[in-house]
PDB file of C-alpha atoms in Angstrom:
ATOM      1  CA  UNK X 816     124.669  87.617 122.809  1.00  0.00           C
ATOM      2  CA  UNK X 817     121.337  88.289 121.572  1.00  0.00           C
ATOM      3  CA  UNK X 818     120.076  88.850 117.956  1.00  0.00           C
ATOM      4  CA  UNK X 819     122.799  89.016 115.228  1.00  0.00           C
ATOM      5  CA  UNK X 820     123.848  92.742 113.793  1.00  0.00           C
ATOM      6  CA  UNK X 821     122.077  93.355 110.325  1.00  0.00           C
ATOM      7  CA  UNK X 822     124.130  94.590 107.561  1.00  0.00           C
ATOM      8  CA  UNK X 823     126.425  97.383 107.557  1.00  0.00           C
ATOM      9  CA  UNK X 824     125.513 100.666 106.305  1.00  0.00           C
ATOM     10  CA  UNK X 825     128.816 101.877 105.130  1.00  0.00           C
ATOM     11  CA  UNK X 826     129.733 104.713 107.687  1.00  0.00           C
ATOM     12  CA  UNK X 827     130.977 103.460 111.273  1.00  0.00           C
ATOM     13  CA  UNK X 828     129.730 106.168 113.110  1.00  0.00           C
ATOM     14  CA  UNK X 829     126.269 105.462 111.623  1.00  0.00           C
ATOM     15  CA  UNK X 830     126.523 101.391 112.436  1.00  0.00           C
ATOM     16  CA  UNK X 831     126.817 102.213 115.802  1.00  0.00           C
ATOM     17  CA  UNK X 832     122.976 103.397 115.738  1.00  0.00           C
ATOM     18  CA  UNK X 833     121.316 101.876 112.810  1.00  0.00           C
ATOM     19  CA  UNK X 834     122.369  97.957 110.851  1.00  0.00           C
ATOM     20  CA  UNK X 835     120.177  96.749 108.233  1.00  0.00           C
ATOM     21  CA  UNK X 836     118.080  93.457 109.252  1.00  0.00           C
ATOM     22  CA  UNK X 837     115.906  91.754 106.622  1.00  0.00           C
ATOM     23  CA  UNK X 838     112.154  91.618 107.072  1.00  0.00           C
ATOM     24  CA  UNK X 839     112.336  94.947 109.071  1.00  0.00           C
ATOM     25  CA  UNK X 840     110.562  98.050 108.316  1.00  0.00           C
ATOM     26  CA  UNK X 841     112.767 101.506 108.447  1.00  0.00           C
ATOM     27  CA  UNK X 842     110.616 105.052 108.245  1.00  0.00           C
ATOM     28  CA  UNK X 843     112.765 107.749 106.593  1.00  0.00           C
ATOM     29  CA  UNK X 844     111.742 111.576 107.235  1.00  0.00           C
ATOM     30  CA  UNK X 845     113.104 115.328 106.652  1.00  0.00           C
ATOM     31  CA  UNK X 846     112.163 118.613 105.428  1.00  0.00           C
ATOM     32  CA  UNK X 847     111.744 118.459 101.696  1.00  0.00           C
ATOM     33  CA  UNK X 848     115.217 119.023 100.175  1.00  0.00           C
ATOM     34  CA  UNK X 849     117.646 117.487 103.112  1.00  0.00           C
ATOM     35  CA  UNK X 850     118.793 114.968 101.770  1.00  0.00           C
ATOM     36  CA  UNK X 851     116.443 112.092 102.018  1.00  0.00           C
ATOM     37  CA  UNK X 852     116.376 109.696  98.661  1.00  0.00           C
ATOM     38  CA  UNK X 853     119.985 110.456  98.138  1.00  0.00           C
ATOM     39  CA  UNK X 854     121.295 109.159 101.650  1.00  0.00           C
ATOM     40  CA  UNK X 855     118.876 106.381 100.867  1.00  0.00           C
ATOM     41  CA  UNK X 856     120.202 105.617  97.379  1.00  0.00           C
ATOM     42  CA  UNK X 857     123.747 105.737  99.244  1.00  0.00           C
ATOM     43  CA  UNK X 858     122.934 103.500 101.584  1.00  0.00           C
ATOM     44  CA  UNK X 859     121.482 101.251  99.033  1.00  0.00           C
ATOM     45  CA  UNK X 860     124.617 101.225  97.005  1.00  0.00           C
ATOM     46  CA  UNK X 861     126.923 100.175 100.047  1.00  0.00           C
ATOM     47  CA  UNK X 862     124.466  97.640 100.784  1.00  0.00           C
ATOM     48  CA  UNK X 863     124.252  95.860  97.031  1.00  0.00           C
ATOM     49  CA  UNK X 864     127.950  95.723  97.548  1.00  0.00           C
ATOM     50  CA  UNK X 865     127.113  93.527 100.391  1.00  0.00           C
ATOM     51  CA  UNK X 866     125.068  90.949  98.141  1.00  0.00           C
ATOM     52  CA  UNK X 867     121.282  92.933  98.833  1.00  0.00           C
ATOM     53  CA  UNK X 868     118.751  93.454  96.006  1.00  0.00           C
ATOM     54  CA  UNK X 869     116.252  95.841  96.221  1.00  0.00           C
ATOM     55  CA  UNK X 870     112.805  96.790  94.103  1.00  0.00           C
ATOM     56  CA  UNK X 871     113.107 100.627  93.736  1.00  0.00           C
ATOM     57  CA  UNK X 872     109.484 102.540  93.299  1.00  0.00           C
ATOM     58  CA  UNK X 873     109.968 106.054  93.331  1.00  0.00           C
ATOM     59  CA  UNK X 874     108.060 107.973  90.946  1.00  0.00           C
ATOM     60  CA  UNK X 875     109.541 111.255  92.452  1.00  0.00           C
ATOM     61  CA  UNK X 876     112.751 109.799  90.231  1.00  0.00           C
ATOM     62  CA  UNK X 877     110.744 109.075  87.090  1.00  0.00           C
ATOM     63  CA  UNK X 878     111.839 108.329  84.474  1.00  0.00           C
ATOM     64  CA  UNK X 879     113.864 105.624  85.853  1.00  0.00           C
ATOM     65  CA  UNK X 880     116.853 106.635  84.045  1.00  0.00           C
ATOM     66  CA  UNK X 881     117.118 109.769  85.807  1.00  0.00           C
ATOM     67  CA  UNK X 882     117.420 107.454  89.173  1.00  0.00           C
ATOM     68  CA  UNK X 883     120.366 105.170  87.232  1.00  0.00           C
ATOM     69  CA  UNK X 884     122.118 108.238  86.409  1.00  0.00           C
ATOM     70  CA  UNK X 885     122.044 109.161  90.504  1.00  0.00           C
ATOM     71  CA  UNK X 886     123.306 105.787  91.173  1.00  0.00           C
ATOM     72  CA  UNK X 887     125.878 105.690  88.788  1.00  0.00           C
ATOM     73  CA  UNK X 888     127.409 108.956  90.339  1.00  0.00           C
ATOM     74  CA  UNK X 889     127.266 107.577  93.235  1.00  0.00           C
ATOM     75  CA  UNK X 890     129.231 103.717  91.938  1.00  0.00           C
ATOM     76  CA  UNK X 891     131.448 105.481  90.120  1.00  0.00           C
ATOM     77  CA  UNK X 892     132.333 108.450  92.608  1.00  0.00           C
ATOM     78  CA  UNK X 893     132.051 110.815  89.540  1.00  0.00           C
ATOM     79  CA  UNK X 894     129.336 113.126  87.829  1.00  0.00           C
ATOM     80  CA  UNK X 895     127.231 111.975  85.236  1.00  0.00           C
ATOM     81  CA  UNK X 896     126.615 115.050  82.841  1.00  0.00           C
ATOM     82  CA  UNK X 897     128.827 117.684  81.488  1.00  0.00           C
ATOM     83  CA  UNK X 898     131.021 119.789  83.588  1.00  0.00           C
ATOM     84  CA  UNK X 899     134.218 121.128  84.128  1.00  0.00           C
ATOM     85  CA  UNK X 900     135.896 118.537  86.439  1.00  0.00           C
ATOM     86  CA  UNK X 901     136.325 114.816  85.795  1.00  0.00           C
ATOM     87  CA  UNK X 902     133.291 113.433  84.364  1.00  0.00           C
ATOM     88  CA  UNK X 903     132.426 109.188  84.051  1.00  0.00           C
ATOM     89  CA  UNK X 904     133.231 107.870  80.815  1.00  0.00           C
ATOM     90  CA  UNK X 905     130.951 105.854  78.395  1.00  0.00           C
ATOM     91  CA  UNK X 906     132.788 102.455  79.024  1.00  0.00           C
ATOM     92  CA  UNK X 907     132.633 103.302  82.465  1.00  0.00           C
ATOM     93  CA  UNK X 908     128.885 103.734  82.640  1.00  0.00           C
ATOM     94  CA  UNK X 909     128.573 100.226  80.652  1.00  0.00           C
ATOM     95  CA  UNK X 910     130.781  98.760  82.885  1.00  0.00           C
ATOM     96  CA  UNK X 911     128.667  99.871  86.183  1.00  0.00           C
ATOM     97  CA  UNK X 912     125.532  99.521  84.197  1.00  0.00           C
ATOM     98  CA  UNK X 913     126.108  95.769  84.552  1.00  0.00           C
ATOM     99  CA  UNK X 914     126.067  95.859  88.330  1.00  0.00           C
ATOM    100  CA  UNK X 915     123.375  98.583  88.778  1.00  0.00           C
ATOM    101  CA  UNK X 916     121.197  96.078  86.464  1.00  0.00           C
ATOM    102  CA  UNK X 917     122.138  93.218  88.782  1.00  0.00           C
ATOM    103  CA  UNK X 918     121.449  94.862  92.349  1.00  0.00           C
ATOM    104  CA  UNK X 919     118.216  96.734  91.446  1.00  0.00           C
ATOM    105  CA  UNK X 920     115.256  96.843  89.998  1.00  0.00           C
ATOM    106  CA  UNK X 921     112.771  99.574  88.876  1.00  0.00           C
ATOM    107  CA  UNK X 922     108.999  98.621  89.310  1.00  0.00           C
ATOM    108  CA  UNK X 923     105.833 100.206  87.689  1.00  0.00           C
ATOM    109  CA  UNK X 924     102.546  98.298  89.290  1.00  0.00           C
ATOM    110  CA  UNK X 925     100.138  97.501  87.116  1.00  0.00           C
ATOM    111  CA  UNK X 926      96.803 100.185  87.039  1.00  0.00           C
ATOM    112  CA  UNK X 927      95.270 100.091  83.824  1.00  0.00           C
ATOM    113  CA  UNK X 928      95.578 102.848  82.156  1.00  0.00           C
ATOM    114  CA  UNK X 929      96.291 104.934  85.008  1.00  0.00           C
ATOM    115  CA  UNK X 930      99.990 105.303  86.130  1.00  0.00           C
ATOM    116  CA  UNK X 931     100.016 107.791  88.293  1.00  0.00           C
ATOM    117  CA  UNK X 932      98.078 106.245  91.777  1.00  0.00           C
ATOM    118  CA  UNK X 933      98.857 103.341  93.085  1.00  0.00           C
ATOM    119  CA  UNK X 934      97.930 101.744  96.280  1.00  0.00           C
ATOM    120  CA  UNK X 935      99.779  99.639  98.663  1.00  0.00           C
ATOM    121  CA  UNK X 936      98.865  96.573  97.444  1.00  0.00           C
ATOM    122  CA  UNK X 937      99.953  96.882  94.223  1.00  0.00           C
ATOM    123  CA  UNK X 938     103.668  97.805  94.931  1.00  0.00           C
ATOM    124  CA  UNK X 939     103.703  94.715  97.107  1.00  0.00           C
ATOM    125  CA  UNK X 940     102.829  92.526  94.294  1.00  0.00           C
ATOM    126  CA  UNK X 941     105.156  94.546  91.692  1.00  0.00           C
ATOM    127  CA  UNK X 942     107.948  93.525  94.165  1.00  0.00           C
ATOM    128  CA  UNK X 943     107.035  89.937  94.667  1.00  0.00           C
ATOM    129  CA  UNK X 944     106.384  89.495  90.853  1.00  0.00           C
ATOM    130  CA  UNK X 945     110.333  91.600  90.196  1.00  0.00           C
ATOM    131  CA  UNK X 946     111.809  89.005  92.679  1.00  0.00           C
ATOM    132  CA  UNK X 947     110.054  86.131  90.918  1.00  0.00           C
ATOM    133  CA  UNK X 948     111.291  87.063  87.693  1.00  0.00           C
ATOM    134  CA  UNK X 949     114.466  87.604  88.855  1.00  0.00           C
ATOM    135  CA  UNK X 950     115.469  84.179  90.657  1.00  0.00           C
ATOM    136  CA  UNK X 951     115.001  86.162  93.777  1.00  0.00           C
ATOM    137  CA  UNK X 952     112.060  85.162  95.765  1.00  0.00           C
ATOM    138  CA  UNK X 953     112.534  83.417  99.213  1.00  0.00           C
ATOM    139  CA  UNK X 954     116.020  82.618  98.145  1.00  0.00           C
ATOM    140  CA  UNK X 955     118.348  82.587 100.727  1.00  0.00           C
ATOM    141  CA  UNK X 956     121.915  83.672  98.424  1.00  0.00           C
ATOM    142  CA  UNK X 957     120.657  87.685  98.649  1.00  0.00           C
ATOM    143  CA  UNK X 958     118.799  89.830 101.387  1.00  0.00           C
ATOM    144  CA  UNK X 959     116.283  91.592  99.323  1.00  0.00           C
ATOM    145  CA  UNK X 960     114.408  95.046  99.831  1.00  0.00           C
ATOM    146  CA  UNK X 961     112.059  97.206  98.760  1.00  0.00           C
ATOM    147  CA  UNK X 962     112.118 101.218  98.813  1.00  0.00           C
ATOM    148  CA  UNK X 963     108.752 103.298  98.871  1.00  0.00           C
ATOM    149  CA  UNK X 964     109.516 106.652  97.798  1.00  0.00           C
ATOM    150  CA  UNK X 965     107.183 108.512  98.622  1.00  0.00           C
ATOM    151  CA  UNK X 966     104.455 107.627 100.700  1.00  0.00           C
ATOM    152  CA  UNK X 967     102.354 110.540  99.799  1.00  0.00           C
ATOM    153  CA  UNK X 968     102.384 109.254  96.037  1.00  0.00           C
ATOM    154  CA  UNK X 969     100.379 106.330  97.117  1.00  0.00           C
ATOM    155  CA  UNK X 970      96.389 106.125  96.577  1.00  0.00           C
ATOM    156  CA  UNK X 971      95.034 106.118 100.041  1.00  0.00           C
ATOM    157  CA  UNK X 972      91.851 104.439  99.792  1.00  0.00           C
ATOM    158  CA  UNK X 973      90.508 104.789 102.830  1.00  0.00           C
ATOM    159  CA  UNK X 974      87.323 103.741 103.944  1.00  0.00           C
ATOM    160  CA  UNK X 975      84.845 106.205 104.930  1.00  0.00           C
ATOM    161  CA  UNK X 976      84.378 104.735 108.762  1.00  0.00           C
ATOM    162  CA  UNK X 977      88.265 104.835 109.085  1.00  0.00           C
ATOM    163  CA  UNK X 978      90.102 107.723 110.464  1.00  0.00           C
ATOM    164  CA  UNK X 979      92.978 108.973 109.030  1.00  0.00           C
ATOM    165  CA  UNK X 980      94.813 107.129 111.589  1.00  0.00           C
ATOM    166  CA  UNK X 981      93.743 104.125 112.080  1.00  0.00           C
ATOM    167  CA  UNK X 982      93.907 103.626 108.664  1.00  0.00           C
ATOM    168  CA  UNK X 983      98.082 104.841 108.311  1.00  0.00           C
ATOM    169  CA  UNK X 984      98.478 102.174 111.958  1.00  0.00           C
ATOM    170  CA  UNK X 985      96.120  99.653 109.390  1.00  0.00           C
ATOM    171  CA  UNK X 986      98.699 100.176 106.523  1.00  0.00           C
ATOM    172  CA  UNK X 987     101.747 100.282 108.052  1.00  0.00           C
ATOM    173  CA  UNK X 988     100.753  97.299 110.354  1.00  0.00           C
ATOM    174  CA  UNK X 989     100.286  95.607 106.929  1.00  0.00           C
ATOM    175  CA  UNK X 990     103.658  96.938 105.060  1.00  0.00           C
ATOM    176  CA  UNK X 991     105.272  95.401 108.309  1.00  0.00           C
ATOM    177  CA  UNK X 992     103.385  91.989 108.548  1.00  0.00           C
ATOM    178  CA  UNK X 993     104.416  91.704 104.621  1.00  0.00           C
ATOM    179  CA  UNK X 994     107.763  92.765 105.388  1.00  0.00           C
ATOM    180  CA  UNK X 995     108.408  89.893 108.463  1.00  0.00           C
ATOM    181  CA  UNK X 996     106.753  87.355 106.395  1.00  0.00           C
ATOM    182  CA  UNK X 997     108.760  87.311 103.674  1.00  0.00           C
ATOM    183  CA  UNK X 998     111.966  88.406 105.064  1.00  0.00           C
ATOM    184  CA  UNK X 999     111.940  91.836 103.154  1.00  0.00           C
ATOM    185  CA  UNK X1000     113.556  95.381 104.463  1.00  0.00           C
ATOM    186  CA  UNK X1001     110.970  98.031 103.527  1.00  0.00           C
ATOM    187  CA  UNK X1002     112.358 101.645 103.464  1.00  0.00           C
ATOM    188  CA  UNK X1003     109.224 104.437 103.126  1.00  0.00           C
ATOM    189  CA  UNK X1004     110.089 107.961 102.790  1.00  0.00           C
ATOM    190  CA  UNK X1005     107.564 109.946 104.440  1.00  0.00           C
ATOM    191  CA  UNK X1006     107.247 114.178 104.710  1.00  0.00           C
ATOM    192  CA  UNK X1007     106.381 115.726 107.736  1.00  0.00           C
ATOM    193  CA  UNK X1008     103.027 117.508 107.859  1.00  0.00           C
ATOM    194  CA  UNK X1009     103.269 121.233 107.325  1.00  0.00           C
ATOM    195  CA  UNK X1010     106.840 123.386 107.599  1.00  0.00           C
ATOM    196  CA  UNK X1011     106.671 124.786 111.343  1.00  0.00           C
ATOM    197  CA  UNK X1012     109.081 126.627 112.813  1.00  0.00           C
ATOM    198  CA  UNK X1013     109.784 127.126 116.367  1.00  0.00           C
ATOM    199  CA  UNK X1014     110.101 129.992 118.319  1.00  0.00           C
ATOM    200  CA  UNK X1015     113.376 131.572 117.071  1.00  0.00           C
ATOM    201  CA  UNK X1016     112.297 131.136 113.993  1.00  0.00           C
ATOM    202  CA  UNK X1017     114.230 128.072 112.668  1.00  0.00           C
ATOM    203  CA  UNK X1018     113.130 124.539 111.210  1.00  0.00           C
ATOM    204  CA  UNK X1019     113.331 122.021 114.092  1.00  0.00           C
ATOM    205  CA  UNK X1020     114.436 118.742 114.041  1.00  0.00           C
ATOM    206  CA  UNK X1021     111.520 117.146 112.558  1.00  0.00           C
ATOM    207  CA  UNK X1022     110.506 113.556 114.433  1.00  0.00           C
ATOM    208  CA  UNK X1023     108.538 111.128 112.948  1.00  0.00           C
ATOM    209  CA  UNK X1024     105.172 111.853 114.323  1.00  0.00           C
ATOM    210  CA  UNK X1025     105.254 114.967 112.701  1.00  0.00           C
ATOM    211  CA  UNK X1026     104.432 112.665 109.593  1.00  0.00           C
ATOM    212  CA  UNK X1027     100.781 112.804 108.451  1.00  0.00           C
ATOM    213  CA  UNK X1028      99.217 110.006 110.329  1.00  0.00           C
ATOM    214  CA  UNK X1029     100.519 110.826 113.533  1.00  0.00           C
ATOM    215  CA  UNK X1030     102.481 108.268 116.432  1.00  0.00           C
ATOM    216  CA  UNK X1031     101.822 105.018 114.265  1.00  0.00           C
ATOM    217  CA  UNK X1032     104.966 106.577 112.156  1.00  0.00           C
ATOM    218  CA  UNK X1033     106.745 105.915 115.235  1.00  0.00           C
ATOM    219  CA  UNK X1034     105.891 102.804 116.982  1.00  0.00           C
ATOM    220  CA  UNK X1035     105.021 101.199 114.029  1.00  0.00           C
ATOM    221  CA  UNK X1036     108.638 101.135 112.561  1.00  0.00           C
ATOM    222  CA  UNK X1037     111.161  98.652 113.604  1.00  0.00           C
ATOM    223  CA  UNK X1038     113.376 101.908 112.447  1.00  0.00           C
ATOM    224  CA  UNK X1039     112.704 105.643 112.024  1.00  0.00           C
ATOM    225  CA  UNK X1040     115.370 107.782 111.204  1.00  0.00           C
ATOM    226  CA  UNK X1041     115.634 111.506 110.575  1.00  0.00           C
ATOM    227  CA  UNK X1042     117.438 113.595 107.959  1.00  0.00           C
ATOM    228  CA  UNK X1043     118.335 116.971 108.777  1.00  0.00           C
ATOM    229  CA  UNK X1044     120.897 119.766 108.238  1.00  0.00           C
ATOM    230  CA  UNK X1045     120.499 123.776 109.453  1.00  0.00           C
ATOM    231  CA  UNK X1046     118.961 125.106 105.870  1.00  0.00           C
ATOM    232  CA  UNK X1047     118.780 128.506 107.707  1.00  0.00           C
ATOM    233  CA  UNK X1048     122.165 128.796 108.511  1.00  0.00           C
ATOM    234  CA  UNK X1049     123.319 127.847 104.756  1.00  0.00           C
ATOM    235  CA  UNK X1050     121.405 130.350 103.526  1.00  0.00           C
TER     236      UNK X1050
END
């Protein structure tokens, strides 16, 4: 029957394209604003329900309690600040904080004083060392993962001789290798190149060559999946 189905995502009509296998690496693109980190952070919430623990760096959701608040909305099915509808209540949050604390973890790599660029390397090793700490590493009890978001707020230090494609199929050929060899799902979240729009005007469906560093965003992922919705027409 072939290779086993990975984990569900939480939405049937979405399992019948996409599971979640460990040691895998999924590429995750869209126009800015669709959507992308909080499908992802959706995802990763039905999937921690299903035993997964994932390593979260994503300065774009600095400081990290920003990012809990966005998962706690989405644990809790209710907003986080003030408003006029139902909003979560303080025992609530402690109660969820307990499981939000369990299923993920926040990592900073170590740069010196600079924490602002970080390379690829280094958010490798922040994972390893987060699963270490935790109990985590090579264990076989949870499927673990690791979310890059985004790729642009990496330091690229590419070598002079190196195009700018060889060196993202170099990279990603790495993430991937890293990935399969420790039995980690890698999620990188990855902007096209420029906004283009076709000839009627309207943003198309951007693919995942469109992403800086051309086709090796494509055949380089075990999974590349696109988020889009018709901005123009909303407007």
């Amino acid at each position: 029957k072939g290779l086993p189905p990975g984990s569900k995502t939480g939405w049937m009509q979405m399992d019948k394209h996409y599971t979640v296998a460990p040691g895998q690496l999924t590429v995750l693109t869209g126009w800015p604003s669709s959507g992308k980190s909080e499908w992802l952070d959706a995802l990763l919430m039905n999937l921690a329900r299903q035993g997964w623990r994932v390593a979260l760096f994503s300065p774009e959701n600095h400081p990290s309690e920003i990012h809990i608040a966005k998962l706690l909305e989405k644990f809790l099915g209710k907003p986080f600040g003030h408003g006029p509808t139902e909003r979560m209540t303080e025992d609530e949050v402690n109660d969820a904080m307990n499981e939000i604390e369990d299923w993920f973890g926040f990592i900073v790599p170590a740069n010196g004083t600079d924490r602002t660029n970080f390379s690829i390397e280094q958010i490798l090793g922040a994972a390893e060392a987060h699963f270490r700490l935790n109990n985590l590493w090579r264990g076989k009890e949870h499927p673990l993962g690791l979310v890059i978001d985004p790729w642009n707020e990496l330091e690229h230090l590419r070598p002079q001789h190196m195009s700018e494609t060889e060196y993202v199929s170099a990279t990603l050929s790495a993430v991937r290798a890293w990935a399969r060899m420790h039995n980690v799902h890698v999620w990188i979240i990855a902007h096209p190149q420029k906004l283009r729009r076709d000839d009627t005007g309207k943003l198309p469906v951007p693919r995942p060559d469109a992403i800086s560093g051309s086709i090796h965003w494509w055949n380089k992922a075990d999974n590349a999946i696109t988020e889009w919705r018709p901005l123009d027409d909303a407007m």
